[in-house]
Amino acid sequence: QQQVKQSPQSLIVQKGGISIINCAYENTAFDYFPWYQQFPGKGPALLIAIRPDVSEKKEGRFTISFNKSAKQFSLHIMDSQPGDSATYFCAASIYSNYQLIWGAGTKLIIKP
Amino acid sequence: NAGVMQNPRHLVRRRGQEARLRCSPMKGHSHVYWYRQLPEEGLKFMVYLQKENIIDESGMPKERFSAEFPKEGPSILRIQQVVRGDSAAYFCASSPPSGVPNTEAFFGQGTRLTVV
């Protein structure tokens, strides 16, 4: 019940295209869903996060879509750029709890 | 304001040796979290510490692993008698004493431990 399943494992997108990464969770108590971006040799950095009171959150070219009934959430990167090439992790937790449960990551490559 | 500082960045140890990983939190942060990342996997929570206190070590292996966060100095993750399976990236994150930990935690660059 603590798992977060992330797909795809790797993704190649042309510059200017839309990158979509999906995650599914099991624990209905989870109410905080962040996405992290990690560049090679660096630590993860919080990119964007959503709570279940909204179905979508947008920050610049990054959008989280959230489907509470399906227990799924996804990251959309619009107008993908080569600088977006990184590994993306979804995670989930109870908002007040420090223990994030992480997905396995998606390695995104944006081709120029 | 320096970020979360971890050292060393890379550490090579022979089987049976001890590994010591250090983490200096961001200025003003008094909460420290350690995570382990195996290749091709997400991060796994290991331990949560506040100054001089272990708050939650439920993710830490029962043997060979220990962590501390003394009143002065960095947090230390110690792995005794390392084995090949300990090879991983170890990340430290810190957060301020108030607020919601997950939304305000910043990660260091990690220590990549290789056991040969």
PDB file of C-alpha atoms in Angstrom:
ATOM      1  CA  GLN A   1       0.000   0.000   0.000  1.00  0.00           C
ATOM      2  CA  GLN A   2       3.009   2.227   0.302  1.00  0.00           C
ATOM      3  CA  GLN A   3       4.112   1.956  -3.323  1.00  0.00           C
ATOM      4  CA  VAL A   4       4.201   4.658  -5.952  1.00  0.00           C
ATOM      5  CA  LYS A   5       4.459   3.284  -9.474  1.00  0.00           C
ATOM      6  CA  GLN A   6       5.988   5.524 -12.121  1.00  0.00           C
ATOM      7  CA  SER A   7       6.054   5.153 -15.899  1.00  0.00           C
ATOM      8  CA  PRO A   8       7.676   5.200 -18.330  1.00  0.00           C
ATOM      9  CA  GLN A   9      11.159   4.330 -17.144  1.00  0.00           C
ATOM     10  CA  SER A  10      12.662   6.419 -19.949  1.00  0.00           C
ATOM     11  CA  LEU A  11      11.268   8.880 -22.446  1.00  0.00           C
ATOM     12  CA  ILE A  12      12.626  10.612 -25.544  1.00  0.00           C
ATOM     13  CA  VAL A  13      10.803  13.689 -26.798  1.00  0.00           C
ATOM     14  CA  GLN A  14      11.575  16.092 -29.600  1.00  0.00           C
ATOM     15  CA  LYS A  15      12.308  19.689 -28.702  1.00  0.00           C
ATOM     16  CA  GLY A  16       9.049  21.609 -28.522  1.00  0.00           C
ATOM     17  CA  GLY A  17       6.981  18.507 -27.815  1.00  0.00           C
ATOM     18  CA  ILE A  18       5.006  17.541 -24.715  1.00  0.00           C
ATOM     19  CA  SER A  19       6.578  15.199 -22.182  1.00  0.00           C
ATOM     20  CA  ILE A  20       4.162  13.174 -20.068  1.00  0.00           C
ATOM     21  CA  ILE A  21       5.130  11.094 -17.037  1.00  0.00           C
ATOM     22  CA  ASN A  22       2.581   9.125 -15.046  1.00  0.00           C
ATOM     23  CA  CYS A  23       2.371   7.914 -11.471  1.00  0.00           C
ATOM     24  CA  ALA A  24      -0.093   5.785  -9.553  1.00  0.00           C
ATOM     25  CA  TYR A  25      -0.409   5.343  -5.821  1.00  0.00           C
ATOM     26  CA  GLU A  26      -2.273   2.963  -3.543  1.00  0.00           C
ATOM     27  CA  ASN A  27      -2.542   4.571  -0.135  1.00  0.00           C
ATOM     28  CA  THR A  28      -5.703   6.701  -0.042  1.00  0.00           C
ATOM     29  CA  ALA A  29      -4.318   8.576   2.956  1.00  0.00           C
ATOM     30  CA  PHE A  30      -1.728  10.273   0.761  1.00  0.00           C
ATOM     31  CA  ASP A  31      -2.555  13.927   0.239  1.00  0.00           C
ATOM     32  CA  TYR A  32       0.662  15.475  -1.033  1.00  0.00           C
ATOM     33  CA  PHE A  33       2.128  14.697  -4.450  1.00  0.00           C
ATOM     34  CA  PRO A  34       5.387  16.383  -5.444  1.00  0.00           C
ATOM     35  CA  TRP A  35       7.552  16.015  -8.504  1.00  0.00           C
ATOM     36  CA  TYR A  36      11.314  16.270  -8.271  1.00  0.00           C
ATOM     37  CA  GLN A  37      13.851  16.962 -10.993  1.00  0.00           C
ATOM     38  CA  GLN A  38      17.330  15.502 -10.728  1.00  0.00           C
ATOM     39  CA  PHE A  39      20.267  16.311 -12.977  1.00  0.00           C
ATOM     40  CA  PRO A  40      23.242  13.926 -13.158  1.00  0.00           C
ATOM     41  CA  GLY A  41      25.470  14.268 -10.122  1.00  0.00           C
ATOM     42  CA  LYS A  42      22.995  16.478  -8.298  1.00  0.00           C
ATOM     43  CA  GLY A  43      20.419  15.991  -5.605  1.00  0.00           C
ATOM     44  CA  PRO A  44      16.693  16.044  -6.381  1.00  0.00           C
ATOM     45  CA  ALA A  45      15.067  19.454  -6.439  1.00  0.00           C
ATOM     46  CA  LEU A  46      11.378  20.079  -5.829  1.00  0.00           C
ATOM     47  CA  LEU A  47       9.785  21.083  -9.128  1.00  0.00           C
ATOM     48  CA  ILE A  48       6.060  21.311  -8.467  1.00  0.00           C
ATOM     49  CA  ALA A  49       3.574  19.736  -6.070  1.00  0.00           C
ATOM     50  CA  ILE A  50      -0.175  19.274  -5.781  1.00  0.00           C
ATOM     51  CA  ARG A  51      -2.702  18.469  -3.076  1.00  0.00           C
ATOM     52  CA  PRO A  52      -5.971  16.660  -3.806  1.00  0.00           C
ATOM     53  CA  ASP A  53      -8.210  19.696  -3.413  1.00  0.00           C
ATOM     54  CA  VAL A  54      -7.419  20.643  -7.019  1.00  0.00           C
ATOM     55  CA  SER A  55      -7.258  18.530 -10.181  1.00  0.00           C
ATOM     56  CA  GLU A  56      -4.566  20.526 -11.915  1.00  0.00           C
ATOM     57  CA  LYS A  57      -1.703  22.843 -11.033  1.00  0.00           C
ATOM     58  CA  LYS A  58       0.374  24.770 -13.523  1.00  0.00           C
ATOM     59  CA  GLU A  59       3.710  26.514 -13.050  1.00  0.00           C
ATOM     60  CA  GLY A  60       5.176  27.841 -16.257  1.00  0.00           C
ATOM     61  CA  ARG A  61       5.649  24.958 -18.679  1.00  0.00           C
ATOM     62  CA  PHE A  62       5.065  22.342 -15.964  1.00  0.00           C
ATOM     63  CA  THR A  63       1.597  21.032 -15.117  1.00  0.00           C
ATOM     64  CA  ILE A  64       0.461  18.366 -12.676  1.00  0.00           C
ATOM     65  CA  SER A  65      -2.824  16.627 -13.428  1.00  0.00           C
ATOM     66  CA  PHE A  66      -4.417  14.764 -10.529  1.00  0.00           C
ATOM     67  CA  ASN A  67      -7.155  12.117 -10.665  1.00  0.00           C
ATOM     68  CA  LYS A  68      -8.215  11.249  -7.138  1.00  0.00           C
ATOM     69  CA  SER A  69     -10.697   8.509  -8.059  1.00  0.00           C
ATOM     70  CA  ALA A  70      -8.125   6.714 -10.208  1.00  0.00           C
ATOM     71  CA  LYS A  71      -5.336   7.408  -7.705  1.00  0.00           C
ATOM     72  CA  GLN A  72      -3.140   8.721 -10.478  1.00  0.00           C
ATOM     73  CA  PHE A  73      -1.221  11.889 -11.158  1.00  0.00           C
ATOM     74  CA  SER A  74       0.933  12.992 -14.024  1.00  0.00           C
ATOM     75  CA  LEU A  75       3.509  15.596 -14.979  1.00  0.00           C
ATOM     76  CA  HIS A  76       3.221  17.383 -18.304  1.00  0.00           C
ATOM     77  CA  ILE A  77       6.108  19.430 -19.654  1.00  0.00           C
ATOM     78  CA  MET A  78       4.955  21.676 -22.467  1.00  0.00           C
ATOM     79  CA  ASP A  79       7.330  22.965 -25.158  1.00  0.00           C
ATOM     80  CA  SER A  80      10.024  20.597 -23.873  1.00  0.00           C
ATOM     81  CA  GLN A  81      13.574  21.935 -24.102  1.00  0.00           C
ATOM     82  CA  PRO A  82      16.972  20.195 -24.078  1.00  0.00           C
ATOM     83  CA  GLY A  83      17.603  21.780 -20.668  1.00  0.00           C
ATOM     84  CA  ASP A  84      14.672  19.740 -19.337  1.00  0.00           C
ATOM     85  CA  SER A  85      16.663  16.547 -19.901  1.00  0.00           C
ATOM     86  CA  ALA A  86      16.909  15.025 -16.428  1.00  0.00           C
ATOM     87  CA  THR A  87      15.469  12.279 -14.283  1.00  0.00           C
ATOM     88  CA  TYR A  88      12.031  13.047 -12.872  1.00  0.00           C
ATOM     89  CA  PHE A  89      10.675  11.465  -9.721  1.00  0.00           C
ATOM     90  CA  CYS A  90       7.122  11.515  -8.475  1.00  0.00           C
ATOM     91  CA  ALA A  91       6.479  11.016  -4.791  1.00  0.00           C
ATOM     92  CA  ALA A  92       3.599  10.868  -2.361  1.00  0.00           C
ATOM     93  CA  SER A  93       3.037  11.313   1.326  1.00  0.00           C
ATOM     94  CA  ILE A  94       0.684  12.446   4.004  1.00  0.00           C
ATOM     95  CA  TYR A  95       1.125  16.216   3.934  1.00  0.00           C
ATOM     96  CA  SER A  96       2.258  16.617   7.515  1.00  0.00           C
ATOM     97  CA  ASN A  97       4.505  13.569   7.376  1.00  0.00           C
ATOM     98  CA  TYR A  98       8.134  13.823   6.365  1.00  0.00           C
ATOM     99  CA  GLN A  99       8.307  10.325   4.854  1.00  0.00           C
ATOM    100  CA  LEU A 100       7.993  10.643   1.098  1.00  0.00           C
ATOM    101  CA  ILE A 101       7.368   7.490  -0.891  1.00  0.00           C
ATOM    102  CA  TRP A 102       9.206   7.825  -4.194  1.00  0.00           C
ATOM    103  CA  GLY A 103       8.582   6.467  -7.652  1.00  0.00           C
ATOM    104  CA  ALA A 104      11.465   4.774  -9.461  1.00  0.00           C
ATOM    105  CA  GLY A 105      12.132   7.733 -11.746  1.00  0.00           C
ATOM    106  CA  THR A 106      11.845   8.568 -15.446  1.00  0.00           C
ATOM    107  CA  LYS A 107      14.895   9.486 -17.456  1.00  0.00           C
ATOM    108  CA  LEU A 108      13.780  12.178 -19.891  1.00  0.00           C
ATOM    109  CA  ILE A 109      15.823  13.088 -22.951  1.00  0.00           C
ATOM    110  CA  ILE A 110      14.806  16.028 -25.101  1.00  0.00           C
ATOM    111  CA  LYS A 111      16.245  15.788 -28.596  1.00  0.00           C
ATOM    112  CA  PRO A 112      17.198  19.109 -30.214  1.00  0.00           C
TER     113      PRO A 112
ATOM    114  CA  ASN B   1      23.321  31.054   1.868  1.00  0.00           C
ATOM    115  CA  ALA B   2      25.008  27.776   1.084  1.00  0.00           C
ATOM    116  CA  GLY B   3      22.771  24.844   0.357  1.00  0.00           C
ATOM    117  CA  VAL B   4      22.911  21.445   1.977  1.00  0.00           C
ATOM    118  CA  MET B   5      26.534  20.339   1.877  1.00  0.00           C
ATOM    119  CA  GLN B   6      27.486  16.703   1.719  1.00  0.00           C
ATOM    120  CA  ASN B   7      30.969  15.273   1.740  1.00  0.00           C
ATOM    121  CA  PRO B   8      32.678  13.461   0.395  1.00  0.00           C
ATOM    122  CA  ARG B   9      31.006  13.475  -3.017  1.00  0.00           C
ATOM    123  CA  HIS B  10      32.493  10.110  -3.869  1.00  0.00           C
ATOM    124  CA  LEU B  11      33.730   7.466  -1.457  1.00  0.00           C
ATOM    125  CA  VAL B  12      35.328   4.140  -2.251  1.00  0.00           C
ATOM    126  CA  ARG B  13      35.616   1.564   0.473  1.00  0.00           C
ATOM    127  CA  ARG B  14      36.774  -2.039   0.532  1.00  0.00           C
ATOM    128  CA  ARG B  15      34.446  -4.659   1.929  1.00  0.00           C
ATOM    129  CA  GLY B  16      34.646  -4.667   5.722  1.00  0.00           C
ATOM    130  CA  GLN B  17      35.744  -1.043   6.076  1.00  0.00           C
ATOM    131  CA  GLU B  18      33.731   1.749   7.626  1.00  0.00           C
ATOM    132  CA  ALA B  19      32.106   4.558   5.662  1.00  0.00           C
ATOM    133  CA  ARG B  20      31.353   7.959   7.191  1.00  0.00           C
ATOM    134  CA  LEU B  21      29.125  10.339   5.284  1.00  0.00           C
ATOM    135  CA  ARG B  22      28.697  13.936   6.410  1.00  0.00           C
ATOM    136  CA  CYS B  23      25.855  16.359   5.923  1.00  0.00           C
ATOM    137  CA  SER B  24      25.796  20.028   6.886  1.00  0.00           C
ATOM    138  CA  PRO B  25      22.229  21.369   6.700  1.00  0.00           C
ATOM    139  CA  MET B  26      21.269  24.714   5.283  1.00  0.00           C
ATOM    140  CA  LYS B  27      21.668  27.655   7.612  1.00  0.00           C
ATOM    141  CA  GLY B  28      18.693  27.852   9.950  1.00  0.00           C
ATOM    142  CA  HIS B  29      17.672  24.231   9.328  1.00  0.00           C
ATOM    143  CA  SER B  30      17.673  21.907  12.296  1.00  0.00           C
ATOM    144  CA  HIS B  31      15.991  18.852  10.762  1.00  0.00           C
ATOM    145  CA  VAL B  32      17.986  16.367   8.723  1.00  0.00           C
ATOM    146  CA  TYR B  33      16.825  13.395   6.668  1.00  0.00           C
ATOM    147  CA  TRP B  34      18.942  10.705   5.073  1.00  0.00           C
ATOM    148  CA  TYR B  35      17.863   8.802   1.964  1.00  0.00           C
ATOM    149  CA  ARG B  36      19.466   6.010  -0.031  1.00  0.00           C
ATOM    150  CA  GLN B  37      19.142   5.713  -3.797  1.00  0.00           C
ATOM    151  CA  LEU B  38      20.016   2.474  -5.496  1.00  0.00           C
ATOM    152  CA  PRO B  39      20.710   2.523  -9.268  1.00  0.00           C
ATOM    153  CA  GLU B  40      17.537   2.926 -11.340  1.00  0.00           C
ATOM    154  CA  GLU B  41      15.420   3.346  -8.206  1.00  0.00           C
ATOM    155  CA  GLY B  42      13.797   6.166  -6.315  1.00  0.00           C
ATOM    156  CA  LEU B  43      14.992   7.415  -2.967  1.00  0.00           C
ATOM    157  CA  LYS B  44      14.253   5.378   0.138  1.00  0.00           C
ATOM    158  CA  PHE B  45      13.884   7.094   3.495  1.00  0.00           C
ATOM    159  CA  MET B  46      16.398   5.985   6.095  1.00  0.00           C
ATOM    160  CA  VAL B  47      16.356   8.268   9.124  1.00  0.00           C
ATOM    161  CA  TYR B  48      15.103  11.615  10.413  1.00  0.00           C
ATOM    162  CA  LEU B  49      17.110  13.524  12.982  1.00  0.00           C
ATOM    163  CA  GLN B  50      16.889  16.750  14.880  1.00  0.00           C
ATOM    164  CA  LYS B  51      19.765  18.190  16.855  1.00  0.00           C
ATOM    165  CA  GLU B  52      20.935  15.473  19.301  1.00  0.00           C
ATOM    166  CA  ASN B  53      17.822  13.377  18.668  1.00  0.00           C
ATOM    167  CA  ILE B  54      16.887  10.534  16.359  1.00  0.00           C
ATOM    168  CA  ILE B  55      13.221  11.077  15.574  1.00  0.00           C
ATOM    169  CA  ASP B  56      12.578   8.183  13.202  1.00  0.00           C
ATOM    170  CA  GLU B  57      15.016   5.509  12.076  1.00  0.00           C
ATOM    171  CA  SER B  58      12.427   3.124  10.695  1.00  0.00           C
ATOM    172  CA  GLY B  59      14.098   3.038   7.272  1.00  0.00           C
ATOM    173  CA  MET B  60      17.536   2.240   8.566  1.00  0.00           C
ATOM    174  CA  PRO B  61      18.891  -1.322   8.449  1.00  0.00           C
ATOM    175  CA  LYS B  62      19.060  -2.692  11.963  1.00  0.00           C
ATOM    176  CA  GLU B  63      22.706  -3.652  11.770  1.00  0.00           C
ATOM    177  CA  ARG B  64      25.837  -1.780  10.713  1.00  0.00           C
ATOM    178  CA  PHE B  65      24.074   1.538  10.077  1.00  0.00           C
ATOM    179  CA  SER B  66      23.886   4.436  12.510  1.00  0.00           C
ATOM    180  CA  ALA B  67      23.254   8.157  12.306  1.00  0.00           C
ATOM    181  CA  GLU B  68      23.800  11.122  14.541  1.00  0.00           C
ATOM    182  CA  PHE B  69      23.273  14.862  14.480  1.00  0.00           C
ATOM    183  CA  PRO B  70      25.295  16.389  17.312  1.00  0.00           C
ATOM    184  CA  LYS B  71      24.717  19.770  18.858  1.00  0.00           C
ATOM    185  CA  GLU B  72      27.735  21.077  16.975  1.00  0.00           C
ATOM    186  CA  GLY B  73      28.886  19.912  13.598  1.00  0.00           C
ATOM    187  CA  PRO B  74      27.393  17.997  10.711  1.00  0.00           C
ATOM    188  CA  SER B  75      25.106  15.014  10.732  1.00  0.00           C
ATOM    189  CA  ILE B  76      26.980  11.748  10.215  1.00  0.00           C
ATOM    190  CA  LEU B  77      25.707   8.570   8.589  1.00  0.00           C
ATOM    191  CA  ARG B  78      27.993   5.725   9.544  1.00  0.00           C
ATOM    192  CA  ILE B  79      28.101   2.347   7.860  1.00  0.00           C
ATOM    193  CA  GLN B  80      30.256  -0.263   9.519  1.00  0.00           C
ATOM    194  CA  GLN B  81      31.727  -3.304   7.783  1.00  0.00           C
ATOM    195  CA  VAL B  82      30.465  -2.247   4.375  1.00  0.00           C
ATOM    196  CA  VAL B  83      29.313  -4.835   1.850  1.00  0.00           C
ATOM    197  CA  ARG B  84      28.847  -4.560  -1.922  1.00  0.00           C
ATOM    198  CA  GLY B  85      25.120  -4.095  -1.452  1.00  0.00           C
ATOM    199  CA  ASP B  86      25.760  -0.827   0.380  1.00  0.00           C
ATOM    200  CA  SER B  87      26.964   0.744  -2.883  1.00  0.00           C
ATOM    201  CA  ALA B  88      24.481   3.528  -3.579  1.00  0.00           C
ATOM    202  CA  ALA B  89      23.996   7.262  -3.572  1.00  0.00           C
ATOM    203  CA  TYR B  90      23.191   8.628  -0.136  1.00  0.00           C
ATOM    204  CA  PHE B  91      21.324  11.893  -0.012  1.00  0.00           C
ATOM    205  CA  CYS B  92      20.779  14.203   2.875  1.00  0.00           C
ATOM    206  CA  ALA B  93      17.991  16.762   3.047  1.00  0.00           C
ATOM    207  CA  SER B  94      17.334  19.469   5.606  1.00  0.00           C
ATOM    208  CA  SER B  95      14.331  21.527   6.581  1.00  0.00           C
ATOM    209  CA  PRO B  96      13.642  24.390   8.978  1.00  0.00           C
ATOM    210  CA  PRO B  97      12.344  23.751  12.509  1.00  0.00           C
ATOM    211  CA  SER B  98       8.841  24.989  11.722  1.00  0.00           C
ATOM    212  CA  GLY B  99       6.550  24.434   8.789  1.00  0.00           C
ATOM    213  CA  VAL B 100       5.851  21.343   6.753  1.00  0.00           C
ATOM    214  CA  PRO B 101       8.962  19.206   6.275  1.00  0.00           C
ATOM    215  CA  ASN B 102       8.215  17.855   2.818  1.00  0.00           C
ATOM    216  CA  THR B 103       7.531  21.162   1.179  1.00  0.00           C
ATOM    217  CA  GLU B 104      10.538  22.897   2.648  1.00  0.00           C
ATOM    218  CA  ALA B 105      13.235  20.231   2.469  1.00  0.00           C
ATOM    219  CA  PHE B 106      16.273  20.833   0.306  1.00  0.00           C
ATOM    220  CA  PHE B 107      18.579  18.074  -0.845  1.00  0.00           C
ATOM    221  CA  GLY B 108      22.340  17.945  -0.975  1.00  0.00           C
ATOM    222  CA  GLN B 109      24.265  16.650  -3.962  1.00  0.00           C
ATOM    223  CA  GLY B 110      24.724  13.242  -2.405  1.00  0.00           C
ATOM    224  CA  THR B 111      27.608  10.943  -1.584  1.00  0.00           C
ATOM    225  CA  ARG B 112      28.182   8.128  -4.011  1.00  0.00           C
ATOM    226  CA  LEU B 113      29.526   5.154  -2.103  1.00  0.00           C
ATOM    227  CA  THR B 114      31.229   2.375  -3.990  1.00  0.00           C
ATOM    228  CA  VAL B 115      32.227  -0.770  -2.155  1.00  0.00           C
ATOM    229  CA  VAL B 116      34.895  -2.810  -3.894  1.00  0.00           C
TER     230      VAL B 116
END
